[in-house]
Amino acid sequence: MAKKTYDLLFKLLLIGDSGVGKTCVLFRFSDDAFNTTFISTIGIDFKIKTVELQGKKIKLQIWDTAGQERFHTITTSYYRGAMGIMLVYDITNGKSFENISKWLRNIDEHANEDVERMLLGNKCDMDDKRVVPKGKGEQIAREHGIRFFETSAKANINIEKAFLTLAEDILRKTPVKEPNSENVDISSGGGVTGWKSKCC
Amino acid sequence: MDQSVAIQETLADGEYCIIAVQGMLCEGDSRQSRLLGLVRYRLEHGGQEHALFLYTHRRMAITGDDVSLDRIVPVSRDFTLEEVSPDGELYILGSDVTVQLDTAELSLMFQLPFGSHTRMFLQEVARACPGFDPVTPDPEFRWLSRYRCTQLQSQLPTPHGWNSAPGTWPGCARIGGGRYPSRNGLWGLEEARSGAGSVLFGGGAVDQTGLRLAEVARGGGPLWGRSGRRGRRDEEVEEAGREMSAAAGSRERDSAGNSHFDDLRPNGKGLLVDQSSWGQDKPEDLLPRQNKSKSEITDMVRSSTITVSDKAHILSMQKFGLRDTLVKSELVQKEEDYTYIQNFRFFVGTYNVNGQSPKECLRPWLRHSVEAPDVYCVGFQELDLSKEAFFFQDTPKEEEWFKAVSDCLHPGAKYAKIKLIRLVGIMLLLYVKEEHAAYISEVEAESVGTGIMGRMNKGGVAIRFRFHNTSICVVNSHLAAHTEECERRNQDYKDICSRMQFCQVDPGLPPLTISKHDVILWLGDLNYRIEELDVEKVKKLIEEKAFQTLYAYDQLKTQVAAKAVFEGFTEGELTFQPTYKYDTGSDDWDTSEKCRAPAWCDRILWKGKNITQLSYQSHMALKTSDHKPVSSVFDIGVKVRNEELYRKTLEEIVRSLDKMENANIPSVSLSKREFCFQNVKYMQLQVESFTIHNGQVPCRFEFINKPDEQSYCKQWLNANPSRGFLLPDSTIEIELELFVNKSTATKLNSNEDKIEDILVLHLDRGKDYFLSVSGNYLPSCFGSPIHTLCYMKEPILDLPLETVRELTLRPLWTEDDGSQLENPMEIPKELWMMVDYLYRNAVQQEDLFQQPGLRSEFEHVRDCLDTGMIDTLSASNHSVAEALLLFLESLPEPVICYSAYHNCLECSGNYTASKQVISTLPTFHKNVFNYLMAFLQELLKNSAKNHLDENILASIFGSLLLRNPAGHQKLEMVEKKKAQEFIHQFLCNSP
């Protein structure tokens, strides 16, 4: 009773211009599905997904934000408390890429100092309509010292990988309390106590 | 020392103290020792209820006389006992465990000693909690009425008895309140058995009102109970609500000023508090309200039937690792999906060694099979018959026999000892092949003593474990001896079955008993004898190897057949001669004085699926004891995990739980998210409504403030209601009310503010929705500064917005420059229009300025002024008079400028000085003042008809022309009087 649970909760945030596919990225990750109809997110939505990393159960609480310009002053207030931020642009939309530096400034101004950032170039399945070369994404990510993936929510490319990488990066700098030894994890078979020392 | 024994002595039949722990009751700075006993009561119709009995006690309690009952806390649905970390203190390993006990009525804090006993106690309490399962009925705790009744009878005649109405039980009558009075009652009582002192609600508290009692029960000070905390939150909510309504109210007053236009305002603002489900009681009735809202909440919760969402709701709480529990139970349900059956060889042996040390090699017994067993379960009885072993639970024999067994295990494999457990002379050893050790988990060992006081050398020990995915329990028991004690043996068996309970890693799971295992292997000296045959006859049959015939007289066989014992167990055929009783060191039957008849005392039984017995035999070669050892080899089908399938199943379960949790995030749909208010006019309410349609999760919604903003929307907007609670699939209509008044009009005229806003509709524990508000405002002379209007030769609505903006922003004191260029009017034409209208039509009007106008007519007056169509003005005199007052009130800078306010008050009464002050006003303001005074004097000439006098007019216009620069603060009477006096002078004297 009253045992602390050792699950970690990571709060992640998706930001970027309207229409770059933030909601689809989240929907692919949380429900492994894709919806072609575009419904602009007018507000803040979130979903949870539990993942296991390095033997630890981690609950990701992922916040999806409205990308429309007129909501920016409001959405920036949700940055605080986020442990990871995914900044998404659309490789078929040059403007969404140009705005990256503005979004990064927003993060600097409004998010926690130690927030883990990641850049995603979404819609990489639409190579025929590509206007942002992969190299440019890599370059700007390098300049800011953040990770970069080209993703496709539609074709399910790199979505899971991106989230897990971000979660791992956060986990790496999270001081993890060692679980109480009484809290034996059955799956690891650790229930055998002391047999090694008394082995005959 | 187990103090539950002492508690048990005080309990009634049917009540059983499961476990007791001694702790410190912390109230404020005081620390008092209490004995906490968890008491179980089995109901007649099945099921059980629990209560926590708190005792004061002297020394370490050994008998019932050492303890006296202090209070009883029923383990009801709202009972929680949680470990808390004291504020601001670092957790130190080995320090006391602080636990918080909360029920609906009380909150107590205890410090319990660090260690496994406390942990076990907390686990037991957790098990005892009724849980959230809606199928099981609410506990009623009828059995506790015994304590209540004794109490009532014994207490009423005493001098400090309860003064409340006879026949009612105060604790219940006063605090119950809700739907479950019997459950919610506080089980306080005075010490019933002996001695005085130790009173729960002692002294004054009991004869006070119930409210006082509740306060006492909470322990006061820092110990706020859960209900207390909730109560405070309610207060805060209500407080906030009241402030909001007050603020709204003041806005209302401001907007209408001293005029009678209150009914022009939408009165929605004042309703905020009433809409809230909390704030229905008067604030002074604090405690009753808490109780009421508590029971309301309870009712609401109970009437809810969505169990899935309940479950999911629990999921989102980071408590008790409930998610883990759900995952585990789902894994159990889906076990077949990811496991297959694989046979493992088990060796099971039992040997009553009659207190001897190992003298012979045990190989003939342990190593008789060719193949090396995967698992060894080896049991001994009568390991040590000495008094030392009995009293001190310590014996060198344990190590001797353990070594003897370990040395003689099958050489074909390496074995790992998993567990050894011993109760006096009953010892059980469990080994597995080394390579299987990684698949052994959840190992627990327990023992149960039977016989008188449970302390005799009879009883059983058991080891339970999980081997791959199969749960296995091995029991070694030594049951009561002697032929005639057959019933006692049966009873020993039952006692072992009922009292053998294993701790589980997860306290959320029900207690594990022997019967809850996939495989049970039961071995031991069961001591069942051969009945009805004399010794010689038995021996003869044995000689003839007529074991089948003999078996018919075996007590165990007949008792099992009669279903008196070992129900559901199987035993293999007895093909070996009885294993008891031999002369030590020989194969000869007992030749002692007692000359015991031979019997199959030593047996091995099993229960479970996929078990095949390969052999069942005794081992005559061993002669150390008066018993012969028995062994049996089994092939047992164990559920083995396919790791890939297991991961897949686990993944699926986690996904489905995530899905459930996601589905349980409150979510609504809105009928409209963009709101456009066209052509908004001064003081003309516009309403746009939309519907919130809730999804499947009950939720609380609220418009929340945006960052750095004081309220959730602009001042000219209001959402009604702005917060509320939605049941699943229900809807609510929200009205967005837009109303521009004097405090917001000027900035809308100047375009410093626009009809533009974003509202954030927040769902508790859920999403946020953004609502966009847009529109345009039609500028009005209302809210425009005097000098601005003087420069507007055209009606305000005929001017380009840009001109209106520029003129509105023009500073007051630059008039001279402007006058040369633009040749402004001396006073605002709109003012002239209204005054002229009144001069022409209303100088003789009775009660002018004292009767309210009509809302519709005000709008008409406003439109006429703003469009310059004064010729079409047709309104009642009262409405125009009202419009004039509103106009003066809406001026951002009053007629007598703020800067002159204090000067005016100072020279009030000195007409010359007063005139001097007026002369310092900006020209337009001076003009307006003089113009108005002239008009008012004109009215006074007709006082015979219109019944106006200087005092009435001074009081009406005093506070309009002279406004305190500090703003909305309520003026003091003195200040008001002086302002009136100031105006009064100008009405009495000709300019």
mmCIF file of C-alpha atoms in Angstrom, chain A residues 1-5 7 9 30-31 40-52 57 59 63 66 68 70-71 73-78 160 182-184 186-196 198-200, chain B residues 81-83 119 122-123 126 315-316 318-321 323-324 328 406 415-418 431 434 437-438 440-443 505 507 641 646-647 654-655 658 661-662 665 673-674 706-707 758 760 765-770 772:
data_model
loop_
_atom_site.group_PDB
_atom_site.id
_atom_site.type_symbol
_atom_site.label_atom_id
_atom_site.label_comp_id
_atom_site.label_asym_id
_atom_site.label_seq_id
_atom_site.Cartn_x
_atom_site.Cartn_y
_atom_site.Cartn_z
ATOM 1 C CA MET A 1 0.000 0.000 0.000
ATOM 2 C CA ALA A 2 1.017 3.520 -0.653
ATOM 3 C CA LYS A 3 3.904 2.277 -2.661
ATOM 4 C CA LYS A 4 5.211 4.900 -4.987
ATOM 5 C CA THR A 5 4.771 4.025 -8.583
ATOM 6 C CA ASP A 7 6.326 5.163 -13.845
ATOM 7 C CA LEU A 9 5.514 10.914 -16.900
ATOM 8 C CA SER A 30 -1.015 7.114 -30.422
ATOM 9 C CA ASP A 31 -3.527 5.190 -32.529
ATOM 10 C CA SER A 40 -7.481 22.398 -38.096
ATOM 11 C CA THR A 41 -6.751 22.054 -34.397
ATOM 12 C CA ILE A 42 -8.368 25.026 -32.718
ATOM 13 C CA GLY A 43 -7.101 24.619 -29.212
ATOM 14 C CA ILE A 44 -4.948 22.230 -27.292
ATOM 15 C CA ASP A 45 -5.440 18.502 -27.465
ATOM 16 C CA PHE A 46 -3.519 15.721 -25.828
ATOM 17 C CA LYS A 47 -3.136 11.991 -25.848
ATOM 18 C CA ILE A 48 -1.171 9.575 -23.754
ATOM 19 C CA LYS A 49 0.901 6.595 -24.756
ATOM 20 C CA THR A 50 2.853 4.262 -22.532
ATOM 21 C CA VAL A 51 6.224 3.108 -23.736
ATOM 22 C CA GLU A 52 8.941 1.063 -22.156
ATOM 23 C CA LYS A 57 7.496 2.292 -18.016
ATOM 24 C CA LYS A 59 3.874 7.536 -19.818
ATOM 25 C CA TRP A 63 0.131 17.911 -26.339
ATOM 26 C CA ALA A 66 -3.088 24.921 -32.715
ATOM 27 C CA GLN A 68 -2.597 29.085 -36.625
ATOM 28 C CA ARG A 70 -3.599 34.110 -34.410
ATOM 29 C CA PHE A 71 -3.328 31.625 -31.543
ATOM 30 C CA THR A 73 0.357 34.105 -28.031
ATOM 31 C CA ILE A 74 -1.946 31.667 -26.330
ATOM 32 C CA THR A 75 -0.225 28.468 -27.370
ATOM 33 C CA THR A 76 3.158 29.658 -26.144
ATOM 34 C CA SER A 77 1.746 29.606 -22.629
ATOM 35 C CA TYR A 78 1.530 25.841 -22.901
ATOM 36 C CA GLU A 160 7.691 5.994 -33.509
ATOM 37 C CA GLU A 182 10.721 -4.818 -2.322
ATOM 38 C CA ASN A 183 9.110 -3.852 -5.560
ATOM 39 C CA VAL A 184 10.206 -6.874 -7.506
ATOM 40 C CA ILE A 186 8.137 -10.340 -11.945
ATOM 41 C CA SER A 187 8.875 -10.159 -15.607
ATOM 42 C CA SER A 188 12.579 -10.058 -14.981
ATOM 43 C CA GLY A 189 12.396 -13.147 -12.791
ATOM 44 C CA GLY A 190 13.964 -11.282 -9.935
ATOM 45 C CA GLY A 191 11.751 -12.990 -7.391
ATOM 46 C CA VAL A 192 14.316 -15.600 -6.524
ATOM 47 C CA THR A 193 15.934 -14.177 -3.497
ATOM 48 C CA GLY A 194 19.284 -15.259 -2.333
ATOM 49 C CA TRP A 195 19.576 -18.448 -4.279
ATOM 50 C CA LYS A 196 22.837 -17.456 -5.802
ATOM 51 C CA LYS A 198 23.264 -20.174 -1.036
ATOM 52 C CA CYS A 199 23.645 -22.259 -4.159
ATOM 53 C CA CYS A 200 24.783 -25.751 -3.319
ATOM 54 C CA LEU B 81 -4.772 4.494 4.692
ATOM 55 C CA GLU B 82 -1.871 5.905 2.820
ATOM 56 C CA GLU B 83 1.774 6.352 3.362
ATOM 57 C CA ARG B 119 4.388 -3.312 5.430
ATOM 58 C CA LEU B 122 -0.579 -1.932 5.310
ATOM 59 C CA GLN B 123 -1.007 -4.669 2.740
ATOM 60 C CA ALA B 126 -5.288 -2.504 1.484
ATOM 61 C CA LEU B 315 -5.905 4.604 -14.313
ATOM 62 C CA SER B 316 -4.959 8.200 -14.641
ATOM 63 C CA GLN B 318 -0.733 7.821 -10.046
ATOM 64 C CA LYS B 319 -1.658 5.715 -7.114
ATOM 65 C CA PHE B 320 -1.365 2.119 -5.947
ATOM 66 C CA GLY B 321 0.124 1.117 -9.296
ATOM 67 C CA ARG B 323 -2.336 0.223 -13.951
ATOM 68 C CA ASP B 324 0.117 -2.535 -13.108
ATOM 69 C CA LYS B 328 -1.350 -8.254 -14.630
ATOM 70 C CA SER B 406 21.919 -31.111 -0.621
ATOM 71 C CA TYR B 415 20.645 -27.516 -8.166
ATOM 72 C CA ALA B 416 19.853 -24.189 -6.647
ATOM 73 C CA LYS B 417 18.129 -23.901 -3.309
ATOM 74 C CA ILE B 418 15.109 -21.698 -3.675
ATOM 75 C CA TYR B 431 15.474 -26.900 -5.025
ATOM 76 C CA GLU B 434 20.136 -24.223 -11.767
ATOM 77 C CA ALA B 437 16.116 -20.664 -11.319
ATOM 78 C CA ALA B 438 15.604 -17.715 -13.608
ATOM 79 C CA ILE B 440 11.163 -19.114 -10.538
ATOM 80 C CA SER B 441 9.514 -16.043 -9.108
ATOM 81 C CA GLU B 442 7.128 -14.792 -6.452
ATOM 82 C CA VAL B 443 8.564 -17.141 -3.876
ATOM 83 C CA VAL B 505 4.079 -8.326 -4.166
ATOM 84 C CA PRO B 507 -1.132 -5.378 -2.369
ATOM 85 C CA ARG B 641 5.860 -18.418 -21.977
ATOM 86 C CA TYR B 646 4.092 -12.719 -24.542
ATOM 87 C CA ARG B 647 5.553 -9.399 -25.607
ATOM 88 C CA VAL B 654 -0.809 -1.747 -22.765
ATOM 89 C CA ARG B 655 -2.226 -0.366 -26.009
ATOM 90 C CA ASP B 658 -3.747 3.545 -23.341
ATOM 91 C CA GLU B 661 -7.254 6.232 -21.047
ATOM 92 C CA ASN B 662 -7.282 8.317 -24.194
ATOM 93 C CA ILE B 665 -9.872 12.255 -21.681
ATOM 94 C CA ARG B 673 -16.227 28.340 -32.663
ATOM 95 C CA GLU B 674 -16.172 31.641 -34.535
ATOM 96 C CA LYS B 706 -5.041 33.671 -21.008
ATOM 97 C CA PRO B 707 -1.492 34.324 -19.839
ATOM 98 C CA ILE B 758 -9.990 34.585 -28.142
ATOM 99 C CA VAL B 760 -10.067 29.498 -23.961
ATOM 100 C CA ARG B 765 -8.169 16.969 -17.074
ATOM 101 C CA GLY B 766 -8.790 17.460 -20.758
ATOM 102 C CA LYS B 767 -8.473 19.572 -23.813
ATOM 103 C CA ASP B 768 -8.649 23.295 -24.362
ATOM 104 C CA TYR B 769 -10.749 24.850 -27.101
ATOM 105 C CA PHE B 770 -10.145 28.284 -28.573
ATOM 106 C CA SER B 772 -12.608 33.408 -31.730
#
